[in-house]
Amino acid sequence: MTVQQRRSEGAQPFHLVVVSGGTSDPSSTRMLADRIADRVHTLAEDRGEQVATDVIDLRELATEITTAIVSQLMGPKMARAIELLGRADAVVASAPVYKAAPSGLFSSFFHVLDNDLLIAKPVVLAATAGTARHALVVDDQMRSLFAYLRTMTVPTSVFAATEDWNSKELGERITRAAIELLLLMESGFAEQVRSESWRHYQHEYGSAGGTELDIDLSSDLMRLATGGSAKPNRKA
Amino acid sequence: MQFGVFSVSDITRDPVSGETPTEAERIDGILKIAVKAEEVGLDVFAIGEHHNPPFFSSSPTTLLSHIAALTERLIVTTATTLITTNDPVRIAEEYAMLQHLSKGRMDLMLGRGNTAPVYPWFGQDIRQGLPLALEHYNLLHRLWREDVVDWEGEFRTALQGFTSTPRPLDDVPPFVWHGSIRTPEIAEQAAFYGNGYFANHIFWPTSHSKRLVDFYRQRFEHYGHGTRKQAIVGLGGHAYIAKRSQDAVDEFRPYFNEAPVYGHGPSLEEFTKGTPLSVGSPQEVIDKTLTFHDAFGDYQRQMFLIDHAGMPLKMVLNQLDLLGEEVVPVLRKELAARRDPESADAPTHAGLVRAKYGDRPARQPRPNANLGDNTAGDMPYQDDES
């Protein structure tokens, strides 16, 4: 669906999913994510668009995440999170920084997702920390994780140490990141990559959160499965 | 419908007593388990294949032929035979020998094996695991069906005029199951050849296993072996039974909590809810097993894992009593009542002989004389035609 169609029909809001690794309630990590999501909403409204937001608070998934790591069993909350992310138009991923790295809970959650679940989706990366010395964690570590997942991270990272909460600059960075995210959503980039180029990425049967169920019956391996040769198909 | 037990042959410390059995004790124990399986009325016993501690089953056909000699009705089989790291020629020879010794009371299940270091021990490369499995089976299939095979492939020395001996019993190849949890190519190969497809159905939810079973059924029909319903499906399952539900949970929990693969992860309750594991009274295990039929339709073989994670022999034998006396008879009755007459029978040697020969006598290959160089010539059997 093009931006023009979305605007004219007005019925289909963008679907934004917030993933927060904050563990307290209220948590500054969640608050930062919410500020970004709110800004996306406001900016979208100004442009005659709607955004519907779902939140995945990783604190509630903590035991299911460790279960998934050691046994590959996905609990019901993980299943819901995967379903939401699978149909998200964009993601805000917000992590607390503990020991010069995004929290293990946050990283572990993304480690157990299928490699192809988030392909091409626009993502704002955000992190909170007790000291400004953690500021590069977002760009040094989180960005590489999301590059591995083939996501489209926005250029602006949002980092908030304790002293940033009162600063005007944080608000400006949030606005920048929100606009970048909104423009990427509007462009339909993720949708187009996924519809036109999906087969060029690596997939496993049942990956992409259980939705990747296409079976290519004409592959070399399928030829071998049905009594053919393992030799590469040499075209004349 | 066949019911049985399958063991991975792990030798695991009993978390309750703290004792680890010796290899000798565990091997003796597995013989008692197999013999008991027949005594309580089960149909099938299966053993895995591993080539490293803490497992003992490196030589499945040796074990299974001994079990076949100790029993009268039991079908012995594998879960699984490694089609990747074994030479398909050796598989053809060893399992044909087992077929003769057991008088046809055997079949085998092929799997790739997921222990990476095993591959180089046998000169193979795990990165080639899937093509290796597919090519090896293509060869194995021919070795059991053609007296003389010329073959060339990517993964093994070429064969010229090779005859795998002994020829299968009654010249009917052993029945083959292809085991897979997430590989469409394996399901496709099973369908292409009209072989059985087995879903391990232990760690994953039923919905996961159902996708490939449905694909296999559809492809089985596509290749003209029969209708979808006539495809031959086997399922695993994991059960712990006690007369009282709470006793089952209490007795099984320490073994579950320490179990390799999922121990220290999900709770017993979460795992029971999310996967095919059933822990409870005979009625609870019956009810859960019947949900497999709801999901998969008629199937031919149900295997239960009952002996792993350090459970002592006495406990396992007690499981067999409960399974044989209280669970399986009810399941047989219930599943028979639900059965579509069109569905395939469970595979047996007698059934395969009937399908191949009808009322005619089975072929009994007799070799030609030794030509003096320890061979019997290009057409090695007396009834071979040029």
Coordinates of C-alpha atoms in Angstrom, one line a residue:
Chain A
M1 CA 0.0 0.0 0.0
T2 CA 1.4 3.4 -0.9
V3 CA 1.5 6.4 1.4
Q4 CA -1.2 8.1 -0.8
Q5 CA -3.5 5.1 -0.4
R6 CA -2.9 5.0 3.3
R7 CA -3.7 8.7 3.7
S8 CA -6.7 8.6 1.5
E9 CA -8.2 5.6 3.0
G10 CA -7.2 6.7 6.4
A11 CA -8.3 3.4 7.9
Q12 CA -5.1 1.5 8.1
P13 CA -2.9 2.9 10.9
F14 CA 0.9 2.2 11.0
H15 CA 1.7 -0.5 13.5
L16 CA 4.5 0.5 15.8
V17 CA 5.9 -2.0 18.4
V18 CA 7.8 -0.8 21.4
V19 CA 10.2 -3.2 23.0
S20 CA 11.4 -2.1 26.4
G21 CA 14.1 -3.9 28.4
G22 CA 13.4 -1.8 31.5
T23 CA 12.9 -3.8 34.7
S24 CA 11.5 -1.3 37.2
D25 CA 8.1 0.3 37.2
P26 CA 8.1 3.0 36.2
S27 CA 11.3 2.4 34.2
S28 CA 13.3 5.2 32.6
T29 CA 14.0 2.8 29.7
R30 CA 10.2 2.4 29.1
M31 CA 9.7 6.1 29.5
L32 CA 12.3 6.9 26.9
A33 CA 10.6 4.4 24.5
D34 CA 7.2 5.9 25.2
R35 CA 8.5 9.4 24.5
I36 CA 9.8 8.3 21.1
A37 CA 6.5 6.4 20.3
D38 CA 4.5 9.5 21.4
R39 CA 6.5 11.7 19.2
V40 CA 6.0 9.4 16.2
H41 CA 2.2 9.6 16.9
T42 CA 2.1 13.3 17.1
L43 CA 4.2 13.8 14.0
A44 CA 2.0 11.3 12.1
E45 CA -1.1 13.0 13.2
D46 CA 0.2 16.3 11.9
R47 CA 0.6 14.6 8.5
G48 CA -2.9 13.0 8.6
E49 CA -1.7 9.5 9.5
Q50 CA -2.5 7.2 12.3
V51 CA -0.2 5.0 14.4
A52 CA -1.3 2.1 16.6
T53 CA 1.2 1.1 19.2
D54 CA 1.8 -2.2 21.0
V55 CA 4.2 -2.5 23.9
I56 CA 6.4 -5.5 24.7
D57 CA 7.7 -5.1 28.3
L58 CA 10.5 -7.7 28.5
R59 CA 10.3 -7.8 32.2
E60 CA 7.1 -9.8 31.9
L61 CA 8.8 -12.2 29.4
A62 CA 11.9 -12.8 31.5
T63 CA 11.3 -16.5 32.3
E64 CA 10.0 -17.3 28.9
I65 CA 13.1 -15.7 27.3
T66 CA 15.4 -17.9 29.4
T67 CA 13.3 -20.9 28.6
A68 CA 13.5 -20.2 24.9
I69 CA 17.3 -20.0 25.2
V70 CA 17.8 -23.3 26.9
S71 CA 15.0 -25.4 25.4
Q72 CA 13.7 -23.6 22.3
L73 CA 10.2 -23.7 23.8
M74 CA 8.3 -20.5 23.1
G75 CA 5.8 -19.6 25.8
P76 CA 2.5 -17.8 25.1
K77 CA 4.0 -14.3 25.9
M78 CA 6.9 -14.9 23.5
A79 CA 4.4 -16.1 20.9
R80 CA 2.5 -12.9 21.2
A81 CA 5.6 -10.8 21.1
I82 CA 6.8 -12.6 17.9
E83 CA 3.3 -12.2 16.3
L84 CA 3.4 -8.4 17.1
L85 CA 6.9 -7.9 15.7
G86 CA 6.1 -10.0 12.6
R87 CA 3.4 -7.6 11.6
A88 CA 5.0 -4.4 12.9
D89 CA 5.6 -1.6 10.4
A90 CA 8.4 -0.2 12.7
V91 CA 10.0 -0.9 16.1
V92 CA 11.3 1.2 19.0
A93 CA 13.9 -0.9 20.8
S94 CA 14.9 0.5 24.2
A95 CA 17.5 -1.1 26.5
P96 CA 19.0 -0.3 29.9
V97 CA 22.8 -0.3 29.8
Y98 CA 24.3 -2.1 32.8
K99 CA 27.9 -3.1 32.4
A100 CA 28.9 -1.2 29.2
A101 CA 26.4 -3.4 27.3
P102 CA 22.7 -3.5 26.7
S103 CA 21.1 -5.7 29.4
G104 CA 21.3 -9.4 28.9
L105 CA 17.5 -9.6 29.0
F106 CA 17.2 -7.2 26.1
S107 CA 19.9 -8.9 24.0
S108 CA 18.6 -12.4 24.9
F109 CA 15.2 -11.5 23.6
F110 CA 16.5 -10.6 20.2
H111 CA 18.9 -13.6 20.2
V112 CA 16.0 -16.0 20.3
L113 CA 14.0 -14.4 17.5
D114 CA 14.2 -15.9 14.0
N115 CA 16.9 -14.2 12.0
D116 CA 14.4 -13.2 9.3
L117 CA 11.6 -11.9 11.5
L118 CA 12.5 -8.2 11.3
I119 CA 14.1 -8.0 7.9
A120 CA 14.0 -4.4 6.5
K121 CA 11.8 -3.0 9.3
P122 CA 12.7 0.5 10.5
V123 CA 14.0 0.6 14.1
V124 CA 14.8 3.4 16.5
L125 CA 17.5 2.3 18.9
A126 CA 17.4 3.8 22.4
A127 CA 19.2 3.2 25.6
T128 CA 19.3 4.6 29.2
A129 CA 22.2 4.5 31.6
G130 CA 23.3 5.9 34.9
T131 CA 26.3 7.6 33.4
A132 CA 27.1 9.3 30.1
R133 CA 30.2 7.0 29.8
H134 CA 27.9 4.4 28.3
A135 CA 26.8 6.7 25.5
L136 CA 28.4 4.7 22.6
V137 CA 26.7 1.4 23.6
V138 CA 23.8 2.1 21.2
D139 CA 26.0 2.7 18.2
D140 CA 28.8 0.2 19.1
Q141 CA 26.7 -2.7 20.2
M142 CA 23.0 -2.4 19.6
R143 CA 23.4 -1.3 16.0
S144 CA 25.5 -4.3 15.1
L145 CA 22.9 -6.7 16.6
F146 CA 20.2 -5.0 14.6
A147 CA 22.3 -5.0 11.5
Y148 CA 22.7 -8.8 11.9
L149 CA 18.9 -9.0 12.0
R150 CA 18.8 -7.0 8.7
T151 CA 16.7 -4.2 10.2
M152 CA 16.7 -0.6 8.9
T153 CA 18.0 1.3 11.9
V154 CA 17.4 5.1 11.8
P155 CA 20.5 7.3 11.7
T156 CA 19.8 8.9 15.0
S157 CA 20.3 6.9 18.2
V158 CA 18.6 8.0 21.4
F159 CA 20.7 7.7 24.5
A160 CA 19.7 9.1 27.9
A161 CA 22.0 9.2 30.9
T162 CA 20.6 10.6 34.2
E163 CA 21.6 14.1 33.4
D164 CA 19.9 14.1 30.0
W165 CA 16.4 13.8 31.2
N166 CA 16.1 17.5 31.7
S167 CA 17.9 18.6 28.6
K168 CA 16.3 20.1 25.5
E169 CA 18.8 18.2 23.3
L170 CA 17.3 14.9 24.3
G171 CA 13.9 16.1 23.1
E172 CA 15.4 17.2 19.8
R173 CA 17.1 13.9 19.3
I174 CA 13.8 12.1 20.0
T175 CA 12.1 14.3 17.4
R176 CA 14.9 13.6 14.9
A177 CA 14.7 9.8 15.4
A178 CA 10.9 9.9 15.3
I179 CA 10.8 11.7 12.0
E180 CA 13.4 9.4 10.5
L181 CA 11.3 6.4 11.6
L182 CA 8.1 7.9 10.3
L183 CA 9.6 8.7 6.9
L184 CA 10.9 5.1 6.6
M185 CA 7.5 3.8 7.4
E186 CA 5.8 6.1 4.9
S187 CA 8.3 5.1 2.2
G188 CA 7.0 1.5 2.4
F189 CA 10.6 0.4 2.2
A190 CA 10.2 -2.7 4.5
E191 CA 7.0 -3.8 2.8
Q192 CA 8.7 -3.5 -0.6
V193 CA 11.9 -5.3 0.3
R194 CA 9.9 -8.1 1.9
S195 CA 7.5 -8.4 -1.1
E196 CA 10.1 -8.1 -3.8
S197 CA 13.3 -9.5 -2.3
W198 CA 12.3 -11.9 0.5
R199 CA 13.7 -15.0 -1.2
H200 CA 17.2 -13.4 -1.4
Y201 CA 17.5 -13.6 2.4
Q202 CA 18.3 -16.8 4.2
H203 CA 15.3 -18.6 5.7
E204 CA 14.6 -21.8 7.3
Y205 CA 11.4 -23.8 7.1
G206 CA 9.1 -22.3 9.8
S207 CA 11.3 -19.3 10.4
A208 CA 10.0 -15.6 10.4
G209 CA 8.0 -16.5 13.5
G210 CA 6.5 -19.6 11.9
T211 CA 5.2 -17.8 8.8
E212 CA 8.0 -18.8 6.4
L213 CA 6.3 -22.0 5.1
D214 CA 7.1 -21.8 1.4
I215 CA 8.9 -24.9 0.0
D216 CA 10.9 -24.6 -3.2
L217 CA 10.3 -27.9 -4.9
S218 CA 12.7 -27.0 -7.7
S219 CA 15.9 -26.5 -5.6
D220 CA 19.0 -28.6 -6.0
L221 CA 18.4 -30.3 -2.7
M222 CA 14.9 -31.2 -3.7
R223 CA 16.2 -32.7 -6.9
L224 CA 18.6 -34.8 -4.8
A225 CA 15.8 -35.7 -2.4
T226 CA 13.9 -37.2 -5.3
G227 CA 16.7 -39.4 -6.6
G228 CA 18.6 -36.8 -8.6
S229 CA 22.3 -36.0 -8.4
A230 CA 24.1 -33.8 -5.8
K231 CA 26.2 -32.3 -8.5
P232 CA 25.6 -28.6 -9.0
N233 CA 23.2 -28.0 -11.8
R234 CA 25.4 -27.1 -14.7
K235 CA 23.6 -25.2 -17.3
A236 CA 24.6 -25.9 -20.9
Chain B
M1 CA -1.5 -49.2 14.9
Q2 CA 1.8 -50.0 16.6
F3 CA 2.9 -48.8 20.0
G4 CA 6.5 -48.9 21.3
V5 CA 9.2 -47.3 23.3
F6 CA 12.4 -45.6 22.0
S7 CA 15.6 -44.9 23.9
V8 CA 18.4 -42.6 23.0
S9 CA 20.8 -44.8 25.1
D10 CA 21.9 -42.1 27.4
I11 CA 23.8 -43.1 30.6
T12 CA 22.8 -40.4 33.0
R13 CA 23.3 -39.9 36.7
D14 CA 20.1 -40.6 38.6
P15 CA 19.4 -37.2 40.2
V16 CA 17.5 -38.8 43.1
S17 CA 20.0 -41.4 44.1
G18 CA 23.1 -39.7 42.8
E19 CA 24.2 -42.9 41.1
T20 CA 25.5 -43.2 37.5
P21 CA 25.1 -46.7 36.1
T22 CA 28.1 -48.3 34.5
E23 CA 27.9 -48.9 30.7
A24 CA 27.6 -52.7 31.5
E25 CA 24.6 -52.0 33.8
R26 CA 22.8 -49.7 31.3
I27 CA 23.3 -52.1 28.4
D28 CA 21.9 -55.0 30.5
G29 CA 19.1 -52.7 31.5
I30 CA 18.1 -51.9 28.0
L31 CA 17.8 -55.6 27.2
K32 CA 15.4 -56.0 30.1
I33 CA 13.5 -52.9 28.9
A34 CA 13.1 -54.3 25.4
V35 CA 12.1 -57.8 26.6
K36 CA 9.6 -56.3 29.0
A37 CA 8.2 -54.1 26.2
E38 CA 7.1 -57.3 24.4
E39 CA 5.9 -58.9 27.6
V40 CA 3.5 -56.0 28.3
G41 CA 2.1 -56.2 24.8
L42 CA 4.0 -53.4 23.0
D43 CA 4.9 -53.8 19.4
V44 CA 8.1 -51.9 18.8
F45 CA 11.4 -51.2 20.5
A46 CA 13.8 -48.6 19.0
I47 CA 17.3 -47.5 19.9
G48 CA 19.3 -44.4 18.9
E49 CA 22.8 -44.3 17.5
H50 CA 25.6 -42.3 19.1
H51 CA 29.3 -42.3 19.0
N52 CA 30.4 -40.6 22.2
P53 CA 29.8 -40.8 25.9
P54 CA 27.4 -40.6 27.8
F55 CA 25.7 -42.9 25.3
F56 CA 26.3 -46.5 24.6
S57 CA 24.5 -47.3 21.4
S58 CA 27.3 -47.1 18.8
S59 CA 26.3 -50.5 17.2
P60 CA 22.5 -50.7 16.9
T61 CA 22.3 -53.8 14.7
T62 CA 24.3 -55.8 17.1
L63 CA 22.1 -54.8 20.0
L64 CA 18.9 -55.2 18.0
S65 CA 19.7 -58.7 16.7
H66 CA 20.3 -59.8 20.2
I67 CA 17.0 -58.4 21.3
A68 CA 15.3 -60.0 18.3
A69 CA 16.7 -63.4 19.5
L70 CA 15.3 -62.8 23.0
T71 CA 11.8 -62.0 21.8
E72 CA 9.1 -63.4 19.5
R73 CA 6.8 -60.7 18.3
L74 CA 8.6 -57.4 19.0
I75 CA 9.7 -55.3 16.0
V76 CA 13.2 -53.9 16.6
T77 CA 14.1 -50.6 15.0
T78 CA 16.2 -47.4 15.3
A79 CA 15.7 -43.8 16.4
T80 CA 17.7 -43.0 14.5
T81 CA 20.3 -44.7 12.2
L82 CA 22.8 -42.0 11.0
I83 CA 22.4 -41.9 7.3
T84 CA 25.1 -39.1 7.1
T85 CA 28.1 -40.6 8.9
N86 CA 27.5 -44.2 8.1
D87 CA 28.4 -45.6 4.7
P88 CA 25.2 -46.5 3.1
V89 CA 26.8 -49.7 1.9
R90 CA 27.4 -50.8 5.5
I91 CA 23.8 -49.8 6.4
A92 CA 22.5 -51.9 3.5
E93 CA 24.6 -54.9 4.7
E94 CA 24.1 -54.7 8.4
Y95 CA 20.4 -54.1 8.4
A96 CA 19.7 -56.7 5.7
M97 CA 21.6 -59.1 8.1
L98 CA 19.4 -57.9 11.0
Q99 CA 16.3 -58.5 8.8
H100 CA 17.3 -62.1 8.2
L101 CA 18.2 -62.8 11.8
S102 CA 15.0 -61.2 13.1
K103 CA 12.9 -63.0 10.4
G104 CA 11.7 -59.6 9.2
R105 CA 10.8 -58.2 12.7
M106 CA 12.7 -55.0 12.0
D107 CA 12.7 -51.7 10.3
L108 CA 14.8 -48.6 10.6
M109 CA 14.5 -44.9 10.9
L110 CA 17.0 -42.6 9.2
G111 CA 18.2 -39.3 10.7
R112 CA 21.1 -36.9 10.2
G113 CA 22.4 -36.7 13.7
N114 CA 23.1 -33.3 15.3
T115 CA 26.4 -33.9 17.2
A116 CA 28.8 -31.8 15.1
P117 CA 32.1 -33.6 16.2
V118 CA 30.8 -37.0 15.0
Y119 CA 30.9 -36.0 11.4
P120 CA 34.7 -35.6 11.1
W121 CA 35.3 -38.8 13.1
F122 CA 33.7 -40.6 10.2
G123 CA 35.4 -38.4 7.5
Q124 CA 32.3 -36.3 6.9
D125 CA 31.4 -32.6 7.1
I126 CA 28.3 -31.4 9.0
R127 CA 27.9 -28.5 6.7
Q128 CA 27.1 -31.1 4.0
G129 CA 24.8 -32.9 6.4
L130 CA 21.6 -32.6 4.3
P131 CA 22.9 -33.4 0.8
L132 CA 24.9 -36.2 2.4
A133 CA 21.7 -37.7 4.0
L134 CA 19.7 -37.4 0.7
E135 CA 22.4 -38.9 -1.5
H136 CA 23.2 -41.7 0.9
Y137 CA 19.6 -42.7 1.0
N138 CA 19.3 -42.6 -2.8
L139 CA 22.1 -45.2 -2.8
L140 CA 20.8 -47.3 0.0
H141 CA 17.4 -47.5 -1.7
R142 CA 19.0 -49.0 -4.8
L143 CA 21.3 -51.3 -2.9
W144 CA 18.3 -53.1 -1.5
R145 CA 16.4 -53.3 -4.7
E146 CA 19.0 -54.0 -7.4
D147 CA 21.2 -57.1 -7.3
V148 CA 24.0 -55.3 -9.1
V149 CA 24.5 -51.6 -8.6
D150 CA 26.6 -49.1 -10.7
W151 CA 26.6 -45.8 -8.8
E152 CA 28.5 -42.5 -8.8
G153 CA 27.9 -39.6 -6.4
E154 CA 29.5 -36.7 -4.6
F155 CA 30.1 -38.2 -1.2
R156 CA 31.3 -41.7 -1.5
T157 CA 33.6 -43.8 -3.7
A158 CA 31.8 -44.9 -6.9
L159 CA 30.5 -48.5 -7.2
Q160 CA 30.8 -50.7 -10.2
G161 CA 29.0 -54.0 -10.3
F162 CA 28.5 -54.0 -6.6
T163 CA 26.1 -56.4 -4.8
S164 CA 25.1 -55.8 -1.2
T165 CA 24.8 -59.1 0.7
P166 CA 22.8 -60.7 2.0
R167 CA 19.9 -59.7 -0.3
P168 CA 16.9 -58.5 1.8
L169 CA 14.8 -61.3 3.3
D170 CA 12.3 -62.5 0.7
D171 CA 13.9 -59.9 -1.5
V172 CA 11.7 -57.3 0.3
P173 CA 13.7 -54.3 1.5
P174 CA 13.4 -53.3 5.2
F175 CA 10.8 -50.6 5.8
V176 CA 12.4 -47.2 6.2
W177 CA 11.2 -44.2 8.2
H178 CA 12.7 -40.8 7.5
G179 CA 12.9 -38.8 10.7
S180 CA 12.9 -35.0 10.6
I181 CA 11.6 -32.1 12.7
R182 CA 12.1 -29.2 10.3
T183 CA 13.5 -30.2 7.0
P184 CA 11.1 -30.3 4.0
E185 CA 13.7 -32.1 1.9
I186 CA 13.6 -35.1 4.2
A187 CA 9.8 -35.2 4.1
E188 CA 9.9 -34.9 0.3
Q189 CA 12.3 -37.8 0.1
A190 CA 10.1 -40.0 2.3
A191 CA 7.1 -39.1 0.1
F192 CA 9.0 -39.6 -3.2
Y193 CA 10.0 -43.2 -2.3
G194 CA 6.7 -44.0 -0.5
N195 CA 8.5 -44.5 2.8
G196 CA 7.4 -43.6 6.2
Y197 CA 7.8 -40.2 7.9
F198 CA 8.5 -39.9 11.6
A199 CA 8.1 -36.8 13.6
N200 CA 10.2 -36.9 16.8
H201 CA 7.3 -34.9 18.5
I202 CA 9.1 -34.3 21.8
F203 CA 10.5 -30.9 22.3
W204 CA 8.3 -29.0 19.8
P205 CA 4.6 -28.3 20.0
T206 CA 2.3 -30.5 18.0
S207 CA 1.5 -27.6 15.6
H208 CA 5.1 -27.5 14.6
S209 CA 5.3 -31.2 13.8
K210 CA 2.0 -31.1 12.0
R211 CA 3.3 -28.8 9.2
L212 CA 5.7 -31.3 7.8
V213 CA 3.5 -34.3 8.4
D214 CA 0.8 -32.5 6.3
F215 CA 3.4 -31.7 3.6
Y216 CA 4.6 -35.3 3.5
R217 CA 1.0 -36.6 3.2
Q218 CA 0.3 -34.2 0.3
R219 CA 3.6 -35.2 -1.5
F220 CA 3.0 -38.9 -0.8
E221 CA -0.2 -38.6 -2.8
H222 CA 1.5 -36.4 -5.5
Y223 CA 3.9 -39.2 -6.1
G224 CA 1.1 -41.7 -6.6
H225 CA 1.8 -44.0 -3.6
G226 CA -1.8 -43.7 -2.4
T227 CA -4.0 -41.0 -0.9
R228 CA -2.9 -38.6 1.8
K229 CA -4.6 -40.8 4.4
Q230 CA -2.6 -43.8 3.2
A231 CA 0.7 -42.1 3.9
I232 CA 2.6 -43.8 6.7
V233 CA 3.2 -41.6 9.7
G234 CA 5.0 -42.2 13.0
L235 CA 5.1 -40.0 16.1
G236 CA 7.2 -39.8 19.2
G237 CA 6.0 -38.7 22.6
H238 CA 7.3 -38.5 26.1
A239 CA 5.3 -39.8 29.0
Y240 CA 5.5 -40.5 32.7
I241 CA 2.6 -42.4 34.2
A242 CA 1.6 -43.1 37.8
K243 CA -1.7 -44.4 39.2
R244 CA -2.4 -41.0 40.8
S245 CA -1.8 -37.9 38.8
Q246 CA 0.0 -36.0 41.6
D247 CA 2.4 -39.0 42.2
A248 CA 3.4 -38.9 38.5
V249 CA 4.3 -35.2 38.8
D250 CA 6.2 -35.6 42.1
E251 CA 8.1 -38.7 40.9
F252 CA 9.0 -37.3 37.5
R253 CA 9.9 -33.7 38.5
P254 CA 13.4 -34.4 39.7
Y255 CA 14.2 -36.2 36.4
F256 CA 12.6 -33.5 34.3
N257 CA 14.4 -30.7 36.2
E258 CA 17.8 -32.3 35.5
A259 CA 17.1 -33.7 32.1
P260 CA 19.6 -32.9 29.3
V261 CA 18.2 -30.6 26.7
Y262 CA 15.4 -29.0 28.7
G263 CA 16.4 -29.4 32.3
H264 CA 16.9 -26.1 34.3
G265 CA 14.7 -24.3 31.7
P266 CA 10.9 -24.4 31.6
S267 CA 8.9 -25.8 34.5
L268 CA 7.4 -29.3 34.2
E269 CA 3.9 -27.6 34.0
E270 CA 4.9 -25.2 31.2
F271 CA 6.5 -28.0 29.2
T272 CA 3.5 -30.3 29.6
K273 CA 1.2 -27.5 28.5
G274 CA 3.3 -26.4 25.5
T275 CA 4.6 -29.7 24.1
P276 CA 3.5 -33.4 23.7
L277 CA 4.9 -34.4 27.1
S278 CA 2.3 -36.1 29.3
V279 CA 2.8 -36.6 33.0
G280 CA -0.1 -37.9 35.0
S281 CA -2.5 -40.8 35.5
P282 CA -3.1 -43.4 32.8
Q283 CA -6.3 -41.5 31.8
E284 CA -4.4 -38.2 31.5
V285 CA -1.8 -39.9 29.3
I286 CA -4.5 -41.5 27.2
D287 CA -6.3 -38.2 26.8
K288 CA -3.2 -36.3 25.7
T289 CA -2.2 -39.1 23.3
L290 CA -5.6 -39.0 21.7
T291 CA -5.1 -35.3 21.0
F292 CA -2.3 -36.4 18.6
H293 CA -4.8 -38.2 16.6
D294 CA -7.0 -35.1 16.6
A295 CA -4.1 -33.2 15.1
F296 CA -2.5 -35.7 12.7
G297 CA -5.3 -38.0 11.8
D298 CA -4.8 -41.7 11.6
Y299 CA -1.2 -42.7 12.0
Q300 CA 0.7 -46.0 12.1
R301 CA 3.1 -45.9 15.0
Q302 CA 3.3 -44.2 18.4
M303 CA 6.6 -44.3 20.2
F304 CA 7.1 -43.2 23.8
L305 CA 10.3 -42.1 25.5
I306 CA 10.3 -43.5 29.0
D307 CA 13.8 -44.2 30.0
H308 CA 16.0 -41.2 29.9
A309 CA 17.5 -38.6 32.2
G310 CA 18.8 -41.1 34.7
M311 CA 15.6 -42.9 35.6
P312 CA 16.5 -46.2 37.3
L313 CA 15.6 -49.5 35.6
K314 CA 13.0 -50.4 38.2
M315 CA 11.1 -47.2 37.5
V316 CA 11.3 -47.7 33.7
L317 CA 10.0 -51.3 34.0
N318 CA 7.1 -50.0 36.1
Q319 CA 6.4 -47.4 33.4
L320 CA 6.2 -50.3 30.9
D321 CA 3.7 -52.1 33.2
L322 CA 1.4 -49.1 33.3
L323 CA 1.9 -48.4 29.6
G324 CA 1.1 -52.0 28.6
E325 CA -1.7 -52.7 31.0
E326 CA -3.5 -49.4 31.4
V327 CA -2.7 -47.0 28.6
V328 CA -2.0 -48.8 25.3
P329 CA -5.0 -51.2 25.4
V330 CA -7.4 -48.2 25.8
L331 CA -5.5 -46.3 23.1
R332 CA -5.8 -49.3 20.7
K333 CA -9.5 -49.5 21.3
E334 CA -10.1 -45.7 21.0
L335 CA -7.9 -45.3 17.9
A336 CA -9.4 -48.4 16.2
A337 CA -12.9 -46.8 16.7
R338 CA -11.7 -43.5 15.1
R339 CA -9.9 -45.2 12.3
D340 CA -10.8 -44.5 8.6
P341 CA -10.8 -47.9 6.8
E342 CA -8.9 -46.2 4.0
S343 CA -5.9 -45.6 6.2
A344 CA -2.7 -47.6 5.7
D345 CA -1.9 -50.5 8.0
A346 CA 1.2 -50.2 10.1
P347 CA 4.2 -51.5 8.2
T348 CA 5.3 -55.2 8.8
H349 CA 7.5 -57.5 6.8
A350 CA 4.5 -59.8 6.2
G351 CA 2.5 -56.8 4.8
L352 CA 5.4 -55.8 2.5
V353 CA 5.7 -59.4 1.3
R354 CA 2.0 -59.6 0.6
A355 CA 2.1 -56.2 -1.2
K356 CA 5.0 -57.4 -3.4
Y357 CA 4.0 -61.0 -4.2
G358 CA 0.3 -61.4 -3.4
D359 CA -0.2 -65.2 -3.3
R360 CA 3.0 -66.0 -5.2
P361 CA 6.0 -67.3 -3.4
A362 CA 8.7 -64.8 -2.5
R363 CA 11.9 -64.7 -4.4
Q364 CA 14.8 -66.5 -2.6
P365 CA 18.1 -65.5 -4.1
R366 CA 20.7 -68.3 -4.6
P367 CA 24.1 -67.2 -5.6
N368 CA 26.0 -68.6 -8.5
A369 CA 29.2 -70.6 -7.9
N370 CA 32.4 -68.9 -6.9
L371 CA 34.3 -68.3 -10.2
G372 CA 37.5 -69.0 -8.4
D373 CA 38.3 -65.3 -7.6
N374 CA 35.8 -65.1 -4.7
T375 CA 33.1 -63.6 -6.9
A376 CA 30.0 -64.9 -8.5
G377 CA 30.2 -63.0 -11.8
D378 CA 28.3 -60.1 -13.3
M379 CA 25.0 -61.6 -12.6
P380 CA 25.7 -63.1 -9.2
Y381 CA 22.3 -64.9 -8.5
Q382 CA 20.9 -67.9 -10.3
D383 CA 17.7 -66.1 -11.3
D384 CA 19.4 -62.9 -12.5
E385 CA 18.4 -62.0 -16.0
S386 CA 20.6 -60.2 -18.4

